Coordinates of C-alpha atoms in Angstrom, one line a residue:
X6 CA -14.5 22.4 -35.5
X7 CA -12.1 25.3 -35.8
X8 CA -14.4 27.9 -34.8
X9 CA -16.0 25.4 -31.6
X10 CA -15.5 27.6 -28.3
X11 CA -14.1 25.5 -25.7
X12 CA -15.3 24.2 -23.5
X13 CA -18.9 24.1 -23.7
X14 CA -19.9 20.5 -23.7
X15 CA -23.6 21.3 -22.6
X16 CA -24.1 23.0 -25.7
X17 CA -23.2 20.1 -27.8
X18 CA -26.0 18.2 -27.2
X19 CA -29.0 17.2 -29.5
X20 CA -31.8 19.2 -30.1
X21 CA -31.3 20.0 -33.8
X22 CA -34.7 18.8 -34.9
X23 CA -36.5 21.1 -31.9
X24 CA -34.8 24.0 -32.8
X25 CA -35.0 23.9 -36.4
X26 CA -38.7 23.3 -35.8
X27 CA -38.8 26.0 -33.4
X28 CA -37.2 28.5 -35.7
X29 CA -39.2 27.3 -39.0
X30 CA -42.7 27.6 -37.4
X31 CA -41.8 30.3 -34.4
X32 CA -40.2 32.4 -37.1
X33 CA -42.7 31.9 -39.8
X34 CA -45.6 32.7 -37.4
X35 CA -44.3 35.6 -36.1
X36 CA -43.3 37.2 -39.4
X37 CA -47.0 36.5 -40.2
X38 CA -47.9 38.4 -37.2
X39 CA -46.1 41.2 -38.2
X40 CA -47.8 41.1 -42.0
X41 CA -50.9 41.4 -40.3
X42 CA -49.8 44.1 -38.0
X43 CA -48.6 46.0 -41.0
X44 CA -51.2 45.5 -43.2
X45 CA -48.8 46.9 -46.0
X46 CA -47.6 44.0 -48.6
X47 CA -45.6 46.3 -50.1
X48 CA -43.9 47.7 -47.1
X49 CA -42.9 50.8 -48.4
X50 CA -40.4 49.4 -50.9
X51 CA -41.8 49.3 -54.7
X52 CA -44.7 48.5 -56.6
X53 CA -43.1 45.1 -57.8
X54 CA -44.8 42.8 -55.7
X55 CA -48.2 44.6 -57.2
X56 CA -47.0 43.8 -60.6
X57 CA -45.6 40.3 -59.8
X58 CA -48.8 39.2 -58.2
X59 CA -50.5 40.4 -61.5
X60 CA -48.1 38.1 -63.7
X61 CA -48.6 35.1 -61.1
X62 CA -52.3 35.4 -61.4
X63 CA -52.2 33.1 -64.7
X64 CA -50.1 30.7 -62.9
X65 CA -53.0 30.1 -60.3
X66 CA -56.0 30.2 -62.8
X67 CA -54.7 28.4 -65.5
X68 CA -51.0 27.0 -64.9
X69 CA -51.2 25.1 -68.4
X70 CA -51.3 28.1 -70.4
X71 CA -49.3 30.9 -68.3
X72 CA -46.5 32.1 -69.6
X73 CA -43.0 31.3 -68.4
X74 CA -40.4 34.0 -67.6
X75 CA -36.5 33.0 -68.0
X76 CA -35.2 35.5 -65.2
X77 CA -37.9 34.0 -62.6
X78 CA -38.1 30.8 -64.3
X79 CA -39.5 28.7 -61.1
X80 CA -41.0 31.6 -59.1
X81 CA -44.1 31.7 -60.8
X82 CA -44.8 28.0 -61.4
X83 CA -43.8 27.3 -57.5
X84 CA -45.5 30.3 -56.2
X85 CA -48.8 30.0 -58.5
X86 CA -49.0 26.4 -57.0
X87 CA -48.7 27.5 -53.4
X88 CA -51.4 30.2 -54.1
X89 CA -53.9 27.6 -55.1
X90 CA -53.0 25.7 -51.5
X91 CA -53.5 29.1 -49.9
X92 CA -56.6 29.6 -51.5
X93 CA -58.0 26.3 -50.7
X94 CA -56.9 27.0 -46.7
X95 CA -58.6 30.2 -47.2
X96 CA -55.8 32.7 -46.2
X97 CA -56.0 35.6 -48.5
X98 CA -58.2 33.6 -50.7
X99 CA -58.0 35.3 -54.1
X100 CA -55.6 38.0 -53.4
X101 CA -52.1 36.7 -54.3
X102 CA -50.6 40.3 -53.8
X103 CA -50.8 39.4 -49.8
X104 CA -50.3 35.7 -50.4
X105 CA -47.0 36.0 -51.8
X106 CA -46.0 37.9 -48.3
X107 CA -47.3 35.2 -46.4
X108 CA -45.0 32.4 -48.6
X109 CA -42.1 34.8 -48.1
X110 CA -42.6 34.7 -44.2
X111 CA -42.2 31.0 -44.5
X112 CA -39.5 30.9 -46.9
X113 CA -37.6 33.2 -44.2
X114 CA -38.4 30.9 -41.8
X115 CA -36.5 28.2 -43.5
X116 CA -33.7 30.1 -43.7
X117 CA -33.4 30.8 -40.4
X118 CA -33.1 27.0 -40.1
X119 CA -29.9 27.0 -42.7
X120 CA -28.3 30.1 -40.5
X121 CA -28.9 27.6 -37.5
X122 CA -27.7 24.6 -38.9
X123 CA -24.4 26.0 -40.6
X124 CA -23.6 28.1 -37.4
X125 CA -24.2 24.8 -35.2
X126 CA -21.9 23.1 -37.3
X127 CA -19.2 25.5 -37.6
X128 CA -19.2 26.3 -33.9
X129 CA -21.0 22.8 -32.4
X130 CA -22.4 25.4 -30.1
X131 CA -26.3 25.5 -29.6
X132 CA -26.7 29.2 -28.1
X133 CA -24.5 30.6 -30.7
X134 CA -26.3 29.2 -33.5
X135 CA -29.8 30.1 -32.2
X136 CA -28.6 33.7 -31.6
X137 CA -27.1 33.5 -35.0
X138 CA -30.8 32.8 -36.6
X139 CA -32.2 35.4 -34.6
X140 CA -29.6 38.3 -35.4
X141 CA -30.0 37.2 -39.2
X142 CA -34.1 37.4 -39.2
X143 CA -34.0 40.9 -37.0
X144 CA -31.5 42.2 -39.7
X145 CA -33.3 45.4 -41.7
X146 CA -33.5 44.3 -45.1
X147 CA -34.0 40.5 -44.1
X148 CA -37.0 41.5 -42.3
X149 CA -38.2 43.1 -44.7
X150 CA -38.3 41.1 -47.4
X151 CA -39.4 38.4 -45.4
X152 CA -42.8 40.5 -44.9
X153 CA -43.5 42.1 -48.1
X154 CA -44.6 40.9 -51.6
X155 CA -41.1 41.2 -53.5
X156 CA -40.1 38.3 -55.3
X157 CA -36.5 37.5 -53.9
X158 CA -37.0 35.7 -50.6
X159 CA -37.4 32.2 -52.0
X160 CA -34.2 32.6 -54.4
X161 CA -32.4 34.1 -51.3
X162 CA -33.3 31.2 -49.2
X163 CA -32.1 28.4 -51.8
X164 CA -29.2 30.6 -52.3
X165 CA -28.2 31.2 -48.7
X166 CA -28.6 27.5 -48.0
X167 CA -26.4 26.5 -50.7
X168 CA -23.7 29.0 -49.3
X169 CA -24.4 27.7 -45.9
X170 CA -23.4 23.8 -47.2
X171 CA -20.5 25.3 -48.8
X172 CA -19.0 26.8 -46.1
X173 CA -18.8 23.5 -44.6
X174 CA -18.4 21.2 -47.3
X175 CA -16.1 23.1 -49.3
X176 CA -13.5 22.5 -46.6
X177 CA -13.0 19.0 -47.5
X178 CA -14.7 19.0 -51.2
X179 CA -15.7 15.8 -53.0
X180 CA -17.5 15.2 -55.9
X181 CA -21.1 14.3 -54.3
X182 CA -20.4 17.3 -52.4
X183 CA -20.0 19.8 -55.2
X184 CA -22.9 18.6 -57.1
X185 CA -25.1 19.0 -54.2
X186 CA -24.3 22.3 -53.4
X187 CA -24.1 23.1 -57.3
X188 CA -27.7 21.9 -57.8
X189 CA -29.1 23.7 -55.0
X190 CA -27.6 26.7 -55.8
X191 CA -28.9 26.2 -59.3
X192 CA -32.2 25.9 -57.8
X193 CA -31.7 29.4 -56.2
X194 CA -31.2 31.1 -59.2
X195 CA -33.6 29.4 -61.3
X196 CA -35.8 31.5 -59.4
X197 CA -34.2 34.6 -59.4
X198 CA -31.7 35.0 -62.2
X199 CA -29.8 38.1 -60.7
X200 CA -28.5 35.7 -57.6
X201 CA -26.0 33.7 -59.8
X202 CA -23.4 36.5 -60.3
X203 CA -22.3 37.6 -56.9
X204 CA -22.2 34.0 -55.3
X205 CA -20.6 32.0 -58.3
X206 CA -17.4 33.4 -58.3
X207 CA -17.3 33.0 -54.3
X208 CA -18.3 29.3 -54.8
X209 CA -15.3 29.1 -57.0
X210 CA -12.9 31.0 -55.1
X211 CA -13.5 28.6 -52.3
X212 CA -13.0 25.4 -54.1
X213 CA -9.9 27.0 -55.5
X214 CA -8.5 27.8 -52.0
X215 CA -9.4 24.7 -50.2
X216 CA -8.3 22.4 -52.5
X217 CA -4.3 21.7 -52.4
X218 CA -4.4 19.2 -55.2
X219 CA -3.7 21.0 -58.0
X220 CA -5.6 18.9 -60.8
X221 CA -8.8 19.3 -58.6
X222 CA -8.5 22.9 -58.3
X223 CA -9.9 22.7 -61.6
X224 CA -11.8 19.7 -61.7
X225 CA -14.2 20.9 -58.5
X226 CA -14.9 24.4 -60.6
X227 CA -15.6 22.8 -63.9
X228 CA -17.6 20.3 -62.0
X229 CA -19.8 22.9 -60.0
X230 CA -20.2 24.6 -63.6
X231 CA -21.4 21.6 -65.3
X232 CA -23.7 20.5 -62.8
X233 CA -25.2 24.1 -63.5
X234 CA -25.6 23.6 -66.6
X235 CA -27.3 20.1 -66.1
X236 CA -29.8 21.7 -63.8
X237 CA -30.6 24.3 -66.5
X238 CA -30.8 21.7 -69.3
X239 CA -33.3 19.6 -67.0
X240 CA -35.2 22.3 -66.2
X241 CA -35.4 23.6 -69.8
X242 CA -36.4 20.0 -70.8
X243 CA -39.4 19.7 -68.3
X244 CA -40.4 22.9 -69.4
X245 CA -40.6 22.3 -73.3
X246 CA -43.1 23.2 -75.2
X247 CA -44.8 25.6 -72.6
X248 CA -45.3 29.1 -73.3
X249 CA -42.2 31.4 -72.9
X250 CA -39.8 28.5 -72.3
X251 CA -36.3 28.5 -73.5
X252 CA -33.2 26.4 -73.8
X253 CA -30.3 25.9 -71.5
X254 CA -28.3 28.8 -72.4
X255 CA -31.3 31.1 -72.5
X256 CA -31.8 30.2 -68.8
X257 CA -28.1 30.3 -67.9
X258 CA -27.6 33.9 -69.7
X259 CA -31.1 35.7 -69.3
X260 CA -29.7 39.4 -69.5
X261 CA -31.7 40.5 -67.1
X262 CA -31.2 44.3 -66.5
X263 CA -27.9 44.1 -67.7
X264 CA -28.7 46.9 -70.4
X265 CA -31.4 49.0 -68.7
X266 CA -32.0 52.6 -67.7
X267 CA -30.5 51.5 -64.1
X268 CA -27.3 50.3 -65.5
X269 CA -23.9 51.5 -65.6
X270 CA -21.3 53.1 -63.4
X271 CA -21.2 56.4 -62.0
X272 CA -19.9 58.0 -59.0
X273 CA -23.6 59.2 -57.7
X274 CA -23.7 55.4 -57.1
X275 CA -20.9 55.4 -54.6
X276 CA -23.5 57.3 -51.8
X277 CA -26.3 55.0 -52.9
X278 CA -23.7 51.9 -51.9
X279 CA -22.9 53.1 -48.8
X280 CA -27.0 53.8 -48.1
X281 CA -28.0 50.0 -49.2
X282 CA -25.1 48.6 -46.8
X283 CA -26.2 50.8 -43.8
X284 CA -29.9 50.1 -44.6
X285 CA -29.2 46.4 -44.6
X286 CA -28.7 46.0 -40.8
X287 CA -30.9 48.9 -39.4
X288 CA -34.0 50.4 -40.2
X289 CA -34.7 54.1 -40.9
X290 CA -36.5 55.1 -37.7
X291 CA -33.4 57.0 -36.2
X292 CA -33.3 59.5 -38.9
X293 CA -32.0 63.6 -39.2
X294 CA -30.8 63.3 -35.3
X295 CA -27.3 64.2 -36.6
X296 CA -27.7 65.2 -40.3
X297 CA -23.8 66.0 -40.7
X298 CA -22.9 66.0 -44.1
X299 CA -25.7 64.4 -45.0
X300 CA -25.3 61.2 -42.8
X301 CA -28.5 59.8 -40.4
X302 CA -27.7 58.4 -37.2
X303 CA -28.8 55.4 -38.5
X304 CA -26.6 55.1 -41.0
X305 CA -23.5 55.9 -38.7
X306 CA -24.8 53.6 -36.1
X307 CA -25.0 50.6 -38.6
X308 CA -22.0 50.9 -40.5
X309 CA -20.0 50.9 -37.3
X310 CA -21.7 48.1 -36.0
X311 CA -20.8 46.3 -39.2
X312 CA -17.2 47.2 -39.0
X313 CA -17.0 46.0 -35.5
X314 CA -18.4 43.0 -36.1
X315 CA -16.1 42.2 -39.5
X316 CA -13.2 43.6 -37.0
X317 CA -13.8 40.6 -34.3
X318 CA -14.4 38.1 -37.0
X319 CA -11.3 38.4 -38.8
X320 CA -9.4 38.7 -35.7
X321 CA -10.4 35.3 -34.9
X322 CA -10.3 34.0 -38.5
X323 CA -7.2 35.3 -39.7
X324 CA -4.8 33.6 -37.7
X325 CA -6.4 30.2 -39.4
X326 CA -6.5 31.5 -42.5
X327 CA -4.5 28.6 -44.0
X328 CA -6.9 26.2 -42.4
X329 CA -9.6 25.1 -45.2
X330 CA -12.3 25.1 -42.6
X331 CA -11.8 28.6 -42.0
X332 CA -11.0 29.3 -45.6
X333 CA -14.4 27.9 -47.0
X334 CA -16.8 30.2 -44.8
X335 CA -14.4 33.2 -45.7
X336 CA -14.4 32.6 -49.1
X337 CA -18.0 32.1 -49.9
X338 CA -19.3 34.8 -47.9
X339 CA -16.8 37.4 -48.3
X340 CA -16.0 36.4 -52.0
X341 CA -20.1 36.9 -52.5
X342 CA -19.7 40.3 -50.4
X343 CA -16.8 41.7 -52.9
X344 CA -18.4 40.6 -56.2
X345 CA -21.9 41.6 -55.1
X346 CA -21.1 45.4 -54.4
X347 CA -19.1 45.6 -57.5
X348 CA -22.1 44.1 -59.3
X349 CA -24.4 46.4 -57.4
X350 CA -22.2 49.8 -58.6
X351 CA -23.5 48.7 -61.9
X352 CA -27.0 48.1 -61.1
X353 CA -28.8 49.6 -58.0
X354 CA -27.0 49.5 -55.1
X355 CA -29.6 50.8 -52.5
X356 CA -32.2 48.4 -53.2
X357 CA -32.7 45.7 -50.8
X358 CA -33.1 42.7 -53.1
X359 CA -29.6 43.7 -54.7
X360 CA -28.0 43.8 -51.2
X361 CA -30.0 41.1 -49.3
X362 CA -27.5 38.2 -50.4
X363 CA -24.3 40.5 -50.7
X364 CA -24.5 41.6 -46.9
X365 CA -25.2 38.0 -45.6
X366 CA -21.5 38.2 -44.6
X367 CA -22.7 39.7 -41.8
X368 CA -24.4 36.8 -40.3
X369 CA -21.3 34.7 -40.8
X370 CA -19.6 37.7 -39.1
X371 CA -21.7 37.6 -36.4
X372 CA -21.4 34.0 -35.5
X373 CA -17.5 34.2 -35.3
X374 CA -18.1 37.8 -33.0
X375 CA -20.3 35.5 -30.8
X376 CA -17.3 32.6 -30.7
X377 CA -15.1 35.2 -29.6
X378 CA -17.3 36.7 -27.1
X379 CA -18.2 33.4 -25.2
X380 CA -14.4 32.8 -25.0
X381 CA -13.5 36.2 -23.5
X382 CA -16.9 36.7 -21.5
X383 CA -18.2 33.4 -21.1
X384 CA -22.3 33.1 -20.9
X385 CA -22.1 36.9 -20.0
X386 CA -20.8 37.9 -23.6
X387 CA -23.6 35.8 -25.1
X388 CA -26.1 37.1 -22.8
X389 CA -25.2 40.5 -24.0
X390 CA -25.0 39.9 -27.6
X391 CA -28.4 38.3 -27.5
X392 CA -29.9 41.9 -25.9
X393 CA -28.4 43.8 -28.4
X394 CA -29.7 41.2 -31.2
X395 CA -33.4 41.7 -29.6
X396 CA -32.6 45.7 -29.4
X397 CA -32.0 45.5 -33.1
X398 CA -35.1 43.5 -33.8
X399 CA -37.6 45.8 -31.9
X400 CA -35.5 48.8 -33.3
X401 CA -36.0 47.4 -36.9
X402 CA -39.9 46.8 -36.1
X403 CA -40.4 50.1 -34.7
X404 CA -38.7 51.8 -38.2
X405 CA -42.1 50.0 -39.9
X406 CA -44.4 51.6 -37.3
X407 CA -44.6 54.6 -39.8
X408 CA -46.0 52.4 -42.7
X409 CA -48.5 50.6 -41.1
X410 CA -52.0 50.7 -42.5
X411 CA -51.0 51.7 -45.9
X412 CA -53.1 49.0 -47.7
X413 CA -56.4 50.3 -46.5
X414 CA -55.4 53.7 -46.6
X415 CA -54.6 53.4 -50.5
X416 CA -57.6 51.6 -50.8
X417 CA -60.0 54.4 -49.6
X418 CA -57.7 57.0 -51.7
X419 CA -58.1 55.2 -54.9
X420 CA -61.8 55.2 -54.0
X421 CA -61.7 58.8 -53.6
X422 CA -60.0 59.3 -56.8
X423 CA -62.9 57.4 -58.5
X424 CA -65.4 60.0 -56.9
X425 CA -63.6 63.0 -57.5
X426 CA -62.3 62.2 -61.0
X427 CA -64.5 59.9 -63.5
X428 CA -62.1 57.4 -64.8
X429 CA -63.6 57.3 -68.2
X430 CA -63.2 60.9 -68.7
X431 CA -59.6 61.6 -66.8
X432 CA -55.9 60.7 -67.6
X433 CA -53.8 60.8 -64.7
X434 CA -50.2 62.5 -65.2
X435 CA -47.9 60.8 -62.6
X436 CA -44.3 60.0 -61.4
X437 CA -43.7 56.4 -62.5
X438 CA -42.6 55.5 -59.3
X439 CA -45.5 57.4 -57.5
X440 CA -47.8 54.8 -55.1
X441 CA -50.4 56.6 -56.6
X442 CA -49.9 54.9 -59.9
X443 CA -49.2 51.3 -58.1
X444 CA -52.2 51.3 -56.2
X445 CA -54.3 52.6 -59.2
X446 CA -53.2 49.6 -61.0
X447 CA -54.0 47.4 -58.2
X448 CA -57.7 48.4 -58.0
X449 CA -58.2 49.6 -61.8
X450 CA -55.9 47.4 -63.6
X451 CA -52.9 47.4 -65.1
X452 CA -52.5 49.8 -68.3
X453 CA -49.8 50.9 -70.2
X454 CA -48.8 54.3 -69.7
X455 CA -49.2 57.2 -72.7
X456 CA -52.3 58.6 -74.6
X457 CA -51.3 57.0 -78.2
X458 CA -53.8 54.3 -78.0
X459 CA -56.5 56.3 -76.3
X460 CA -59.8 57.5 -78.4
X461 CA -61.9 60.4 -77.5
X462 CA -63.3 60.8 -74.2
X463 CA -65.4 59.3 -72.4
X464 CA -63.8 55.8 -72.8
X465 CA -64.4 53.0 -70.2
X466 CA -61.5 50.7 -71.0
X467 CA -58.9 51.1 -69.8
X468 CA -60.1 51.8 -66.7
X469 CA -56.8 53.4 -65.5
X470 CA -55.4 55.8 -68.1
X471 CA -52.1 57.7 -67.3
X472 CA -49.1 59.2 -68.5
X473 CA -45.7 58.6 -67.0
X474 CA -43.7 61.7 -66.2
X475 CA -40.6 60.0 -66.4
X476 CA -41.4 57.3 -68.4
X477 CA -39.5 58.0 -71.9
X478 CA -36.5 58.1 -69.7
X479 CA -37.2 54.8 -68.4
X480 CA -38.1 53.3 -71.8
X481 CA -35.7 55.5 -74.0
X482 CA -32.6 56.2 -72.3
X483 CA -30.6 56.7 -75.4
X484 CA -32.9 59.4 -76.5
X485 CA -31.9 62.9 -76.1
X486 CA -33.3 65.2 -73.2
X487 CA -35.2 67.0 -76.1
X488 CA -36.8 64.1 -77.7
X489 CA -38.2 63.0 -74.1
X490 CA -39.5 66.2 -73.4
X491 CA -41.1 66.6 -77.1
X492 CA -42.4 63.2 -76.5
X493 CA -44.1 63.7 -72.8
X494 CA -45.7 67.2 -74.3
X495 CA -47.2 65.2 -77.2
X496 CA -49.0 62.6 -75.0
X497 CA -50.2 65.5 -72.6
X498 CA -51.5 67.6 -75.5
X499 CA -53.1 64.4 -77.1
X500 CA -55.2 63.7 -74.3
X501 CA -56.5 67.5 -73.8
X502 CA -57.2 67.2 -77.5
X503 CA -59.0 64.0 -76.8
X504 CA -61.5 65.7 -74.3
X505 CA -59.6 64.0 -71.2
X506 CA -59.3 66.1 -67.8
X507 CA -55.5 66.0 -67.2
X508 CA -54.9 65.6 -63.5
X509 CA -51.3 66.1 -62.4
X510 CA -50.9 64.1 -59.1
X511 CA -48.1 65.6 -56.9
X512 CA -46.3 66.7 -59.3
X513 CA -46.9 69.9 -60.1
X514 CA -45.6 71.7 -56.6
X515 CA -42.5 69.6 -56.5
X516 CA -39.2 71.3 -56.5
X517 CA -36.3 69.8 -58.7
X518 CA -34.5 69.0 -55.5
X519 CA -37.8 66.5 -54.4
X520 CA -38.1 65.4 -58.2
X521 CA -34.4 63.9 -57.8
X522 CA -35.2 62.4 -54.7
X523 CA -38.1 60.7 -55.9
X524 CA -36.4 59.6 -59.1
X525 CA -33.2 58.3 -57.5
X526 CA -30.7 57.5 -60.1
X527 CA -32.4 57.0 -63.5
X528 CA -32.8 60.5 -64.4
X529 CA -30.3 63.3 -64.6
X530 CA -30.8 66.8 -63.1
X531 CA -30.7 68.4 -66.5
X532 CA -33.4 65.6 -67.9
X533 CA -35.9 66.3 -64.7
X534 CA -35.1 70.0 -64.8
X535 CA -36.4 70.0 -69.0
X536 CA -39.5 68.2 -68.0
X537 CA -40.4 69.9 -64.9
X538 CA -39.7 73.0 -67.4
X539 CA -42.1 71.6 -69.9
X540 CA -44.9 71.5 -67.3
X541 CA -44.7 75.4 -66.3
X542 CA -44.0 77.1 -69.6
X543 CA -46.7 75.2 -71.7
X544 CA -49.4 74.7 -69.1
X545 CA -51.3 75.9 -66.3
X546 CA -52.6 74.3 -63.2
X547 CA -55.6 74.6 -60.8
X548 CA -55.9 73.0 -57.5
X549 CA -58.6 69.9 -57.9
X550 CA -58.5 68.3 -54.5
X551 CA -55.8 67.2 -52.0
X552 CA -55.2 63.6 -50.6
X553 CA -53.5 62.9 -47.4
X554 CA -51.9 59.8 -49.3
X555 CA -51.7 60.8 -52.9
X556 CA -51.0 64.5 -52.3
X557 CA -52.1 67.5 -54.1
X558 CA -53.9 66.8 -57.6
X559 CA -53.9 69.5 -59.8
X560 CA -56.1 69.8 -63.1
X561 CA -53.7 70.8 -66.4
X562 CA -54.8 73.2 -69.0
X563 CA -52.9 74.7 -72.1
X564 CA -51.4 78.2 -71.2
X565 CA -52.4 80.9 -72.8
X566 CA -50.3 82.2 -75.6

């Protein structure tokens, strides 16, 4: 192959099966060990995995009547079946929230195999392939999503495998190769629809660039898209009549998050984009050491390392840019990066789920950098690269240490909340992204925010009663600020009029800057300032109790007029 270092005859021997088994079993086992060590199935990301586990429960208990979700069409049926297997094996039985993390670890183990096989095929070098797989698993976002209960990992693994196959096969495309890659790619986006967009343009670009015959430049992309449509038709036909089933067009275009409070371009997202790109590689253990212009040491180091990897890779590949064997991987991974970051600027550019497949180019870049290092310094170059990769893994594991034990700590916090505040007589006022909301929903049961449906206190069900501080900003981004403020005021006043204690968790003492940090890009400073002013001008608060996890809790009362 064009990237194969020379000479390295001993590294081109067999061993593919043994290496793949080692990576799958060893990688999965290592990640499960990290899961047990961390004791935090959410990993400090979001509460998304908690709510996914609640939606997964019907697929475990009664799959024949469980609802399908077009944007995650295969995720729930497949993970529901696998959770039943884990139940039978006694692995976190009855706890899909943590079972998802275990299944994600196994999925990440498979992804390591895909990295290894791609690098081995491109370089014919066993050591480089193993180091590439190790580097991939050590990247912060890959590691984090492999040990938590977010829902992206199975889709990412399948999508990456299709990219790896395209990087090798699209150098000399044929009908069977195009159909096989398109089918594997379709399985990926049928798990998570959003992953279609960054990679689809890159796949079509690779087919265009690697084919010299004008007719086939059109034929191969058409065959790729037709295969996707055929896969969507097969999936829709197989699910016909099931609750939530849709037709092929409903799978090809679900519209997930296209119109939402997170959607839209803004200058503020440029900073979030740099943060997301930096955090993909390095975790946040080394923070606020430099602090120059708001940039922490870890961001500077991460972006500098990524730039160095890109420079080394391009220096090796650019002179061979007319070779289709070089064009294919560069188009697939580079095209995904460019298209993906444009898409991320419209969505949530700092989110690990939005960056994980987009920044996969870094693994391909590392493969080429390893080839360059071996050519220049021989085995010493690979040894240094291996040491740097182990340092990366150690750092990113160390960065997780502050998040350890939060599952246990939050269970104790919810128990304390129940002792201090009778759930039948209490309505909590919470920031919609607050961890108290996530864990209260987990232990007490998910409930829609608001007081509109509540009867007079005491009321046993729903057990968890809460009002979202930014709830109407999230659900009604088209409302005026005045209307959003009035809606929050009406919800609080109704809860008080019905005889409930309204307990404010953390919000009362937060400054505007702290609210902006907690809220991110979904609300403007003007919105947050108006909502904060409502609390302090219309109500008074007295301390109720303090909790090391939930923070200070205040009891809200109408202000004297």
